[in-house]
Amino acid sequence: MLSGGREAVKTVWQTANLVRKEGFGAAVRSSIEDPADWAEVERPDLARVTPDGRVVILFSDIEESTALDERIGDRTWVKLIGAHDKLVHELVRRWSGHMVTSQGDGFMIAFARAEQAVRCGIDIQDALRNSAKRKRNQGIRVRIGTTWGARCGTVTICSAATSQ
């Protein structure tokens, strides 16, 4: 592996962990330019799905997941995270996304076009909001953001609160 690829992978993991632990605000303040570089080195198949060779990445994480796990207990948490993961996987398929990685309560997902990533993120938020109305998701909040291109721009597309 090229040293630049190693650095890109290292940055992706550091960014994903930062997002998971401290949210997107912290990630935006830190370097988030390397996911596209990582994809070019480690997953060239993802680059081929984009019309111009760029990769659009969607990040998601459950806000305050450790506190939620402690509040609801492990048995309920396992069911909740399973339902969350199933929902995300279904919507990623619907919007023709590709799972890059998942870590605990968050995902990194690649799309060919920004519109697909944004619509997928909005659909995830809508589904969680509807689930909260039916009292099925323990009031989870999922933060979602996107990044794209060789030199990435970043935007948080939605961070919706759900009632408990």
JSON list of C-alpha atoms in Angstrom, two decimals:
[
{"chain": "A", "resi": 1, "resn": "MET", "atom": "CA", "xyz": [0.00, 0.00, 0.00]},
{"chain": "A", "resi": 2, "resn": "LEU", "atom": "CA", "xyz": [1.26, 3.49, -0.77]},
{"chain": "A", "resi": 3, "resn": "SER", "atom": "CA", "xyz": [2.15, 5.66, 2.22]},
{"chain": "A", "resi": 4, "resn": "GLY", "atom": "CA", "xyz": [-0.45, 8.21, 1.10]},
{"chain": "A", "resi": 5, "resn": "GLY", "atom": "CA", "xyz": [-3.05, 5.45, 1.23]},
{"chain": "A", "resi": 6, "resn": "ARG", "atom": "CA", "xyz": [-2.02, 4.56, 4.78]},
{"chain": "A", "resi": 7, "resn": "GLU", "atom": "CA", "xyz": [-2.34, 8.18, 5.81]},
{"chain": "A", "resi": 8, "resn": "ALA", "atom": "CA", "xyz": [-5.76, 8.43, 4.15]},
{"chain": "A", "resi": 9, "resn": "VAL", "atom": "CA", "xyz": [-6.98, 5.32, 5.97]},
{"chain": "A", "resi": 10, "resn": "LYS", "atom": "CA", "xyz": [-5.60, 6.64, 9.26]},
{"chain": "A", "resi": 11, "resn": "THR", "atom": "CA", "xyz": [-7.38, 9.96, 8.73]},
{"chain": "A", "resi": 12, "resn": "VAL", "atom": "CA", "xyz": [-10.66, 8.25, 7.82]},
{"chain": "A", "resi": 13, "resn": "TRP", "atom": "CA", "xyz": [-10.59, 6.17, 11.01]},
{"chain": "A", "resi": 14, "resn": "GLN", "atom": "CA", "xyz": [-9.62, 9.17, 13.14]},
{"chain": "A", "resi": 15, "resn": "THR", "atom": "CA", "xyz": [-12.41, 11.21, 11.59]},
{"chain": "A", "resi": 16, "resn": "ALA", "atom": "CA", "xyz": [-14.97, 8.43, 12.01]},
{"chain": "A", "resi": 17, "resn": "ASN", "atom": "CA", "xyz": [-14.00, 8.05, 15.67]},
{"chain": "A", "resi": 18, "resn": "LEU", "atom": "CA", "xyz": [-14.14, 11.81, 16.19]},
{"chain": "A", "resi": 19, "resn": "VAL", "atom": "CA", "xyz": [-17.61, 11.92, 14.60]},
{"chain": "A", "resi": 20, "resn": "ARG", "atom": "CA", "xyz": [-18.75, 9.01, 16.75]},
{"chain": "A", "resi": 21, "resn": "LYS", "atom": "CA", "xyz": [-17.40, 10.48, 19.98]},
{"chain": "A", "resi": 22, "resn": "GLU", "atom": "CA", "xyz": [-17.86, 14.23, 19.54]},
{"chain": "A", "resi": 23, "resn": "GLY", "atom": "CA", "xyz": [-20.23, 14.74, 16.60]},
{"chain": "A", "resi": 24, "resn": "PHE", "atom": "CA", "xyz": [-19.90, 16.42, 13.24]},
{"chain": "A", "resi": 25, "resn": "GLY", "atom": "CA", "xyz": [-18.97, 19.83, 14.61]},
{"chain": "A", "resi": 26, "resn": "ALA", "atom": "CA", "xyz": [-15.69, 18.44, 15.86]},
{"chain": "A", "resi": 27, "resn": "ALA", "atom": "CA", "xyz": [-15.11, 16.58, 12.62]},
{"chain": "A", "resi": 28, "resn": "VAL", "atom": "CA", "xyz": [-15.73, 19.68, 10.52]},
{"chain": "A", "resi": 29, "resn": "ARG", "atom": "CA", "xyz": [-13.18, 21.55, 12.60]},
{"chain": "A", "resi": 30, "resn": "SER", "atom": "CA", "xyz": [-10.65, 18.77, 12.02]},
{"chain": "A", "resi": 31, "resn": "SER", "atom": "CA", "xyz": [-9.37, 17.44, 8.72]},
{"chain": "A", "resi": 32, "resn": "ILE", "atom": "CA", "xyz": [-12.03, 15.63, 6.73]},
{"chain": "A", "resi": 33, "resn": "GLU", "atom": "CA", "xyz": [-10.42, 15.83, 3.32]},
{"chain": "A", "resi": 34, "resn": "ASP", "atom": "CA", "xyz": [-9.15, 12.27, 2.97]},
{"chain": "A", "resi": 35, "resn": "PRO", "atom": "CA", "xyz": [-12.18, 9.94, 2.58]},
{"chain": "A", "resi": 36, "resn": "ALA", "atom": "CA", "xyz": [-12.09, 10.35, -1.19]},
{"chain": "A", "resi": 37, "resn": "ASP", "atom": "CA", "xyz": [-8.35, 9.67, -1.21]},
{"chain": "A", "resi": 38, "resn": "TRP", "atom": "CA", "xyz": [-8.94, 6.57, 0.93]},
{"chain": "A", "resi": 39, "resn": "ALA", "atom": "CA", "xyz": [-11.62, 5.37, -1.48]},
{"chain": "A", "resi": 40, "resn": "GLU", "atom": "CA", "xyz": [-9.30, 5.82, -4.46]},
{"chain": "A", "resi": 41, "resn": "VAL", "atom": "CA", "xyz": [-6.61, 3.67, -2.82]},
{"chain": "A", "resi": 42, "resn": "GLU", "atom": "CA", "xyz": [-8.61, 1.09, -0.88]},
{"chain": "A", "resi": 43, "resn": "ARG", "atom": "CA", "xyz": [-11.88, 0.87, -2.82]},
{"chain": "A", "resi": 44, "resn": "PRO", "atom": "CA", "xyz": [-11.28, 1.83, -6.46]},
{"chain": "A", "resi": 45, "resn": "ASP", "atom": "CA", "xyz": [-14.56, 0.07, -7.30]},
{"chain": "A", "resi": 46, "resn": "LEU", "atom": "CA", "xyz": [-16.38, 2.92, -5.53]},
{"chain": "A", "resi": 47, "resn": "ALA", "atom": "CA", "xyz": [-14.69, 5.53, -7.71]},
{"chain": "A", "resi": 48, "resn": "ARG", "atom": "CA", "xyz": [-15.90, 3.71, -10.79]},
{"chain": "A", "resi": 49, "resn": "VAL", "atom": "CA", "xyz": [-19.55, 4.15, -9.75]},
{"chain": "A", "resi": 50, "resn": "THR", "atom": "CA", "xyz": [-19.31, 7.93, -9.95]},
{"chain": "A", "resi": 51, "resn": "PRO", "atom": "CA", "xyz": [-19.81, 9.75, -13.24]},
{"chain": "A", "resi": 52, "resn": "ASP", "atom": "CA", "xyz": [-16.74, 11.98, -12.75]},
{"chain": "A", "resi": 53, "resn": "GLY", "atom": "CA", "xyz": [-14.60, 9.64, -10.64]},
{"chain": "A", "resi": 54, "resn": "ARG", "atom": "CA", "xyz": [-15.40, 11.40, -7.36]},
{"chain": "A", "resi": 55, "resn": "VAL", "atom": "CA", "xyz": [-16.89, 9.68, -4.35]},
{"chain": "A", "resi": 56, "resn": "VAL", "atom": "CA", "xyz": [-19.70, 11.06, -2.22]},
{"chain": "A", "resi": 57, "resn": "ILE", "atom": "CA", "xyz": [-19.50, 9.81, 1.38]},
{"chain": "A", "resi": 58, "resn": "LEU", "atom": "CA", "xyz": [-22.33, 9.88, 3.92]},
{"chain": "A", "resi": 59, "resn": "PHE", "atom": "CA", "xyz": [-21.43, 9.58, 7.60]},
{"chain": "A", "resi": 60, "resn": "SER", "atom": "CA", "xyz": [-23.97, 8.77, 10.30]},
{"chain": "A", "resi": 61, "resn": "ASP", "atom": "CA", "xyz": [-23.82, 8.21, 14.03]},
{"chain": "A", "resi": 62, "resn": "ILE", "atom": "CA", "xyz": [-26.27, 7.80, 16.88]},
{"chain": "A", "resi": 63, "resn": "GLU", "atom": "CA", "xyz": [-25.95, 10.78, 19.18]},
{"chain": "A", "resi": 64, "resn": "GLU", "atom": "CA", "xyz": [-24.99, 9.95, 22.79]},
{"chain": "A", "resi": 65, "resn": "SER", "atom": "CA", "xyz": [-25.14, 6.22, 22.05]},
{"chain": "A", "resi": 66, "resn": "THR", "atom": "CA", "xyz": [-23.18, 5.19, 25.14]},
{"chain": "A", "resi": 67, "resn": "ALA", "atom": "CA", "xyz": [-25.53, 7.09, 27.45]},
{"chain": "A", "resi": 68, "resn": "LEU", "atom": "CA", "xyz": [-28.54, 5.66, 25.61]},
{"chain": "A", "resi": 69, "resn": "ASP", "atom": "CA", "xyz": [-27.17, 2.12, 25.97]},
{"chain": "A", "resi": 70, "resn": "GLU", "atom": "CA", "xyz": [-26.69, 2.67, 29.70]},
{"chain": "A", "resi": 71, "resn": "ARG", "atom": "CA", "xyz": [-30.19, 4.15, 30.06]},
{"chain": "A", "resi": 72, "resn": "ILE", "atom": "CA", "xyz": [-32.09, 1.41, 28.21]},
{"chain": "A", "resi": 73, "resn": "GLY", "atom": "CA", "xyz": [-29.89, -1.60, 29.01]},
{"chain": "A", "resi": 74, "resn": "ASP", "atom": "CA", "xyz": [-27.93, -3.96, 26.80]},
{"chain": "A", "resi": 75, "resn": "ARG", "atom": "CA", "xyz": [-30.81, -6.21, 25.73]},
{"chain": "A", "resi": 76, "resn": "THR", "atom": "CA", "xyz": [-32.91, -3.28, 24.50]},
{"chain": "A", "resi": 77, "resn": "TRP", "atom": "CA", "xyz": [-29.81, -1.63, 22.99]},
{"chain": "A", "resi": 78, "resn": "VAL", "atom": "CA", "xyz": [-29.01, -4.71, 20.90]},
{"chain": "A", "resi": 79, "resn": "LYS", "atom": "CA", "xyz": [-32.57, -4.73, 19.53]},
{"chain": "A", "resi": 80, "resn": "LEU", "atom": "CA", "xyz": [-32.47, -0.99, 18.89]},
{"chain": "A", "resi": 81, "resn": "ILE", "atom": "CA", "xyz": [-29.12, -1.03, 17.10]},
{"chain": "A", "resi": 82, "resn": "GLY", "atom": "CA", "xyz": [-30.26, -4.03, 15.04]},
{"chain": "A", "resi": 83, "resn": "ALA", "atom": "CA", "xyz": [-33.39, -2.17, 13.91]},
{"chain": "A", "resi": 84, "resn": "HIS", "atom": "CA", "xyz": [-31.34, 0.96, 13.20]},
{"chain": "A", "resi": 85, "resn": "ASP", "atom": "CA", "xyz": [-28.80, -1.00, 11.13]},
{"chain": "A", "resi": 86, "resn": "LYS", "atom": "CA", "xyz": [-31.54, -2.79, 9.18]},
{"chain": "A", "resi": 87, "resn": "LEU", "atom": "CA", "xyz": [-33.23, 0.53, 8.39]},
{"chain": "A", "resi": 88, "resn": "VAL", "atom": "CA", "xyz": [-29.97, 2.13, 7.24]},
{"chain": "A", "resi": 89, "resn": "HIS", "atom": "CA", "xyz": [-29.05, -0.86, 5.05]},
{"chain": "A", "resi": 90, "resn": "GLU", "atom": "CA", "xyz": [-32.51, -0.85, 3.41]},
{"chain": "A", "resi": 91, "resn": "LEU", "atom": "CA", "xyz": [-32.33, 2.85, 2.60]},
{"chain": "A", "resi": 92, "resn": "VAL", "atom": "CA", "xyz": [-28.75, 2.61, 1.36]},
{"chain": "A", "resi": 93, "resn": "ARG", "atom": "CA", "xyz": [-29.86, -0.09, -1.08]},
{"chain": "A", "resi": 94, "resn": "ARG", "atom": "CA", "xyz": [-32.87, 2.01, -2.14]},
{"chain": "A", "resi": 95, "resn": "TRP", "atom": "CA", "xyz": [-30.58, 4.95, -2.97]},
{"chain": "A", "resi": 96, "resn": "SER", "atom": "CA", "xyz": [-27.88, 2.77, -4.62]},
{"chain": "A", "resi": 97, "resn": "GLY", "atom": "CA", "xyz": [-25.27, 3.41, -1.95]},
{"chain": "A", "resi": 98, "resn": "HIS", "atom": "CA", "xyz": [-22.31, 1.21, -1.05]},
{"chain": "A", "resi": 99, "resn": "MET", "atom": "CA", "xyz": [-21.39, 0.45, 2.57]},
{"chain": "A", "resi": 100, "resn": "VAL", "atom": "CA", "xyz": [-17.76, 1.41, 3.13]},
{"chain": "A", "resi": 101, "resn": "THR", "atom": "CA", "xyz": [-17.62, 0.59, 6.83]},
{"chain": "A", "resi": 102, "resn": "SER", "atom": "CA", "xyz": [-19.62, 0.58, 10.03]},
{"chain": "A", "resi": 103, "resn": "GLN", "atom": "CA", "xyz": [-18.37, 1.10, 13.53]},
{"chain": "A", "resi": 104, "resn": "GLY", "atom": "CA", "xyz": [-20.70, 0.48, 16.44]},
{"chain": "A", "resi": 105, "resn": "ASP", "atom": "CA", "xyz": [-23.47, 3.02, 15.98]},
{"chain": "A", "resi": 106, "resn": "GLY", "atom": "CA", "xyz": [-22.30, 4.73, 12.80]},
{"chain": "A", "resi": 107, "resn": "PHE", "atom": "CA", "xyz": [-21.76, 4.18, 9.11]},
{"chain": "A", "resi": 108, "resn": "MET", "atom": "CA", "xyz": [-19.60, 5.43, 6.25]},
{"chain": "A", "resi": 109, "resn": "ILE", "atom": "CA", "xyz": [-21.49, 5.00, 2.97]},
{"chain": "A", "resi": 110, "resn": "ALA", "atom": "CA", "xyz": [-20.43, 5.87, -0.60]},
{"chain": "A", "resi": 111, "resn": "PHE", "atom": "CA", "xyz": [-22.76, 7.16, -3.32]},
{"chain": "A", "resi": 112, "resn": "ALA", "atom": "CA", "xyz": [-22.32, 8.06, -6.97]},
{"chain": "A", "resi": 113, "resn": "ARG", "atom": "CA", "xyz": [-24.14, 11.38, -6.64]},
{"chain": "A", "resi": 114, "resn": "ALA", "atom": "CA", "xyz": [-24.65, 13.89, -3.84]},
{"chain": "A", "resi": 115, "resn": "GLU", "atom": "CA", "xyz": [-28.41, 13.83, -4.40]},
{"chain": "A", "resi": 116, "resn": "GLN", "atom": "CA", "xyz": [-28.52, 10.12, -3.54]},
{"chain": "A", "resi": 117, "resn": "ALA", "atom": "CA", "xyz": [-26.59, 10.68, -0.30]},
{"chain": "A", "resi": 118, "resn": "VAL", "atom": "CA", "xyz": [-28.75, 13.63, 0.75]},
{"chain": "A", "resi": 119, "resn": "ARG", "atom": "CA", "xyz": [-32.01, 11.83, -0.05]},
{"chain": "A", "resi": 120, "resn": "CYS", "atom": "CA", "xyz": [-30.83, 8.72, 1.79]},
{"chain": "A", "resi": 121, "resn": "GLY", "atom": "CA", "xyz": [-29.94, 10.82, 4.84]},
{"chain": "A", "resi": 122, "resn": "ILE", "atom": "CA", "xyz": [-33.30, 12.58, 4.80]},
{"chain": "A", "resi": 123, "resn": "ASP", "atom": "CA", "xyz": [-35.11, 9.25, 4.44]},
{"chain": "A", "resi": 124, "resn": "ILE", "atom": "CA", "xyz": [-33.19, 7.86, 7.43]},
{"chain": "A", "resi": 125, "resn": "GLN", "atom": "CA", "xyz": [-34.21, 10.88, 9.50]},
{"chain": "A", "resi": 126, "resn": "ASP", "atom": "CA", "xyz": [-37.85, 10.64, 8.36]},
{"chain": "A", "resi": 127, "resn": "ALA", "atom": "CA", "xyz": [-38.02, 6.93, 9.15]},
{"chain": "A", "resi": 128, "resn": "LEU", "atom": "CA", "xyz": [-36.55, 7.50, 12.62]},
{"chain": "A", "resi": 129, "resn": "ARG", "atom": "CA", "xyz": [-38.95, 10.37, 13.28]},
{"chain": "A", "resi": 130, "resn": "ASN", "atom": "CA", "xyz": [-41.90, 8.16, 12.27]},
{"chain": "A", "resi": 131, "resn": "SER", "atom": "CA", "xyz": [-40.55, 5.35, 14.44]},
{"chain": "A", "resi": 132, "resn": "ALA", "atom": "CA", "xyz": [-40.28, 7.73, 17.40]},
{"chain": "A", "resi": 133, "resn": "LYS", "atom": "CA", "xyz": [-43.93, 8.69, 16.95]},
{"chain": "A", "resi": 134, "resn": "ARG", "atom": "CA", "xyz": [-44.77, 5.00, 17.27]},
{"chain": "A", "resi": 135, "resn": "LYS", "atom": "CA", "xyz": [-42.43, 4.78, 20.32]},
{"chain": "A", "resi": 136, "resn": "ARG", "atom": "CA", "xyz": [-40.22, 2.16, 18.68]},
{"chain": "A", "resi": 137, "resn": "ASN", "atom": "CA", "xyz": [-36.79, 3.76, 18.74]},
{"chain": "A", "resi": 138, "resn": "GLN", "atom": "CA", "xyz": [-36.23, 4.97, 22.33]},
{"chain": "A", "resi": 139, "resn": "GLY", "atom": "CA", "xyz": [-35.92, 8.56, 21.13]},
{"chain": "A", "resi": 140, "resn": "ILE", "atom": "CA", "xyz": [-32.61, 8.12, 19.30]},
{"chain": "A", "resi": 141, "resn": "ARG", "atom": "CA", "xyz": [-31.05, 11.00, 17.43]},
{"chain": "A", "resi": 142, "resn": "VAL", "atom": "CA", "xyz": [-28.89, 10.23, 14.41]},
{"chain": "A", "resi": 143, "resn": "ARG", "atom": "CA", "xyz": [-26.50, 12.83, 13.00]},
{"chain": "A", "resi": 144, "resn": "ILE", "atom": "CA", "xyz": [-25.82, 12.63, 9.29]},
{"chain": "A", "resi": 145, "resn": "GLY", "atom": "CA", "xyz": [-23.39, 14.51, 7.08]},
{"chain": "A", "resi": 146, "resn": "THR", "atom": "CA", "xyz": [-21.82, 14.21, 3.66]},
{"chain": "A", "resi": 147, "resn": "THR", "atom": "CA", "xyz": [-18.43, 14.85, 2.10]},
{"chain": "A", "resi": 148, "resn": "TRP", "atom": "CA", "xyz": [-17.34, 14.51, -1.53]},
{"chain": "A", "resi": 149, "resn": "GLY", "atom": "CA", "xyz": [-14.61, 14.82, -4.12]},
{"chain": "A", "resi": 150, "resn": "ALA", "atom": "CA", "xyz": [-10.83, 14.64, -4.15]},
{"chain": "A", "resi": 151, "resn": "ARG", "atom": "CA", "xyz": [-10.75, 17.79, -2.03]},
{"chain": "A", "resi": 152, "resn": "CYS", "atom": "CA", "xyz": [-13.85, 17.35, 0.09]},
{"chain": "A", "resi": 153, "resn": "GLY", "atom": "CA", "xyz": [-16.47, 19.89, 0.98]},
{"chain": "A", "resi": 154, "resn": "THR", "atom": "CA", "xyz": [-18.61, 19.05, 4.00]},
{"chain": "A", "resi": 155, "resn": "VAL", "atom": "CA", "xyz": [-22.16, 19.82, 5.02]},
{"chain": "A", "resi": 156, "resn": "THR", "atom": "CA", "xyz": [-24.31, 18.53, 7.85]},
{"chain": "A", "resi": 157, "resn": "ILE", "atom": "CA", "xyz": [-27.59, 17.74, 6.14]},
{"chain": "A", "resi": 158, "resn": "CYS", "atom": "CA", "xyz": [-29.73, 16.90, 9.12]},
{"chain": "A", "resi": 159, "resn": "SER", "atom": "CA", "xyz": [-29.69, 16.31, 12.83]},
{"chain": "A", "resi": 160, "resn": "ALA", "atom": "CA", "xyz": [-33.26, 15.75, 13.88]},
{"chain": "A", "resi": 161, "resn": "ALA", "atom": "CA", "xyz": [-34.46, 15.39, 17.44]},
{"chain": "A", "resi": 162, "resn": "THR", "atom": "CA", "xyz": [-36.98, 12.73, 18.30]},
{"chain": "A", "resi": 163, "resn": "SER", "atom": "CA", "xyz": [-39.21, 12.67, 21.34]},
{"chain": "A", "resi": 164, "resn": "GLN", "atom": "CA", "xyz": [-38.54, 10.16, 24.09]}
]
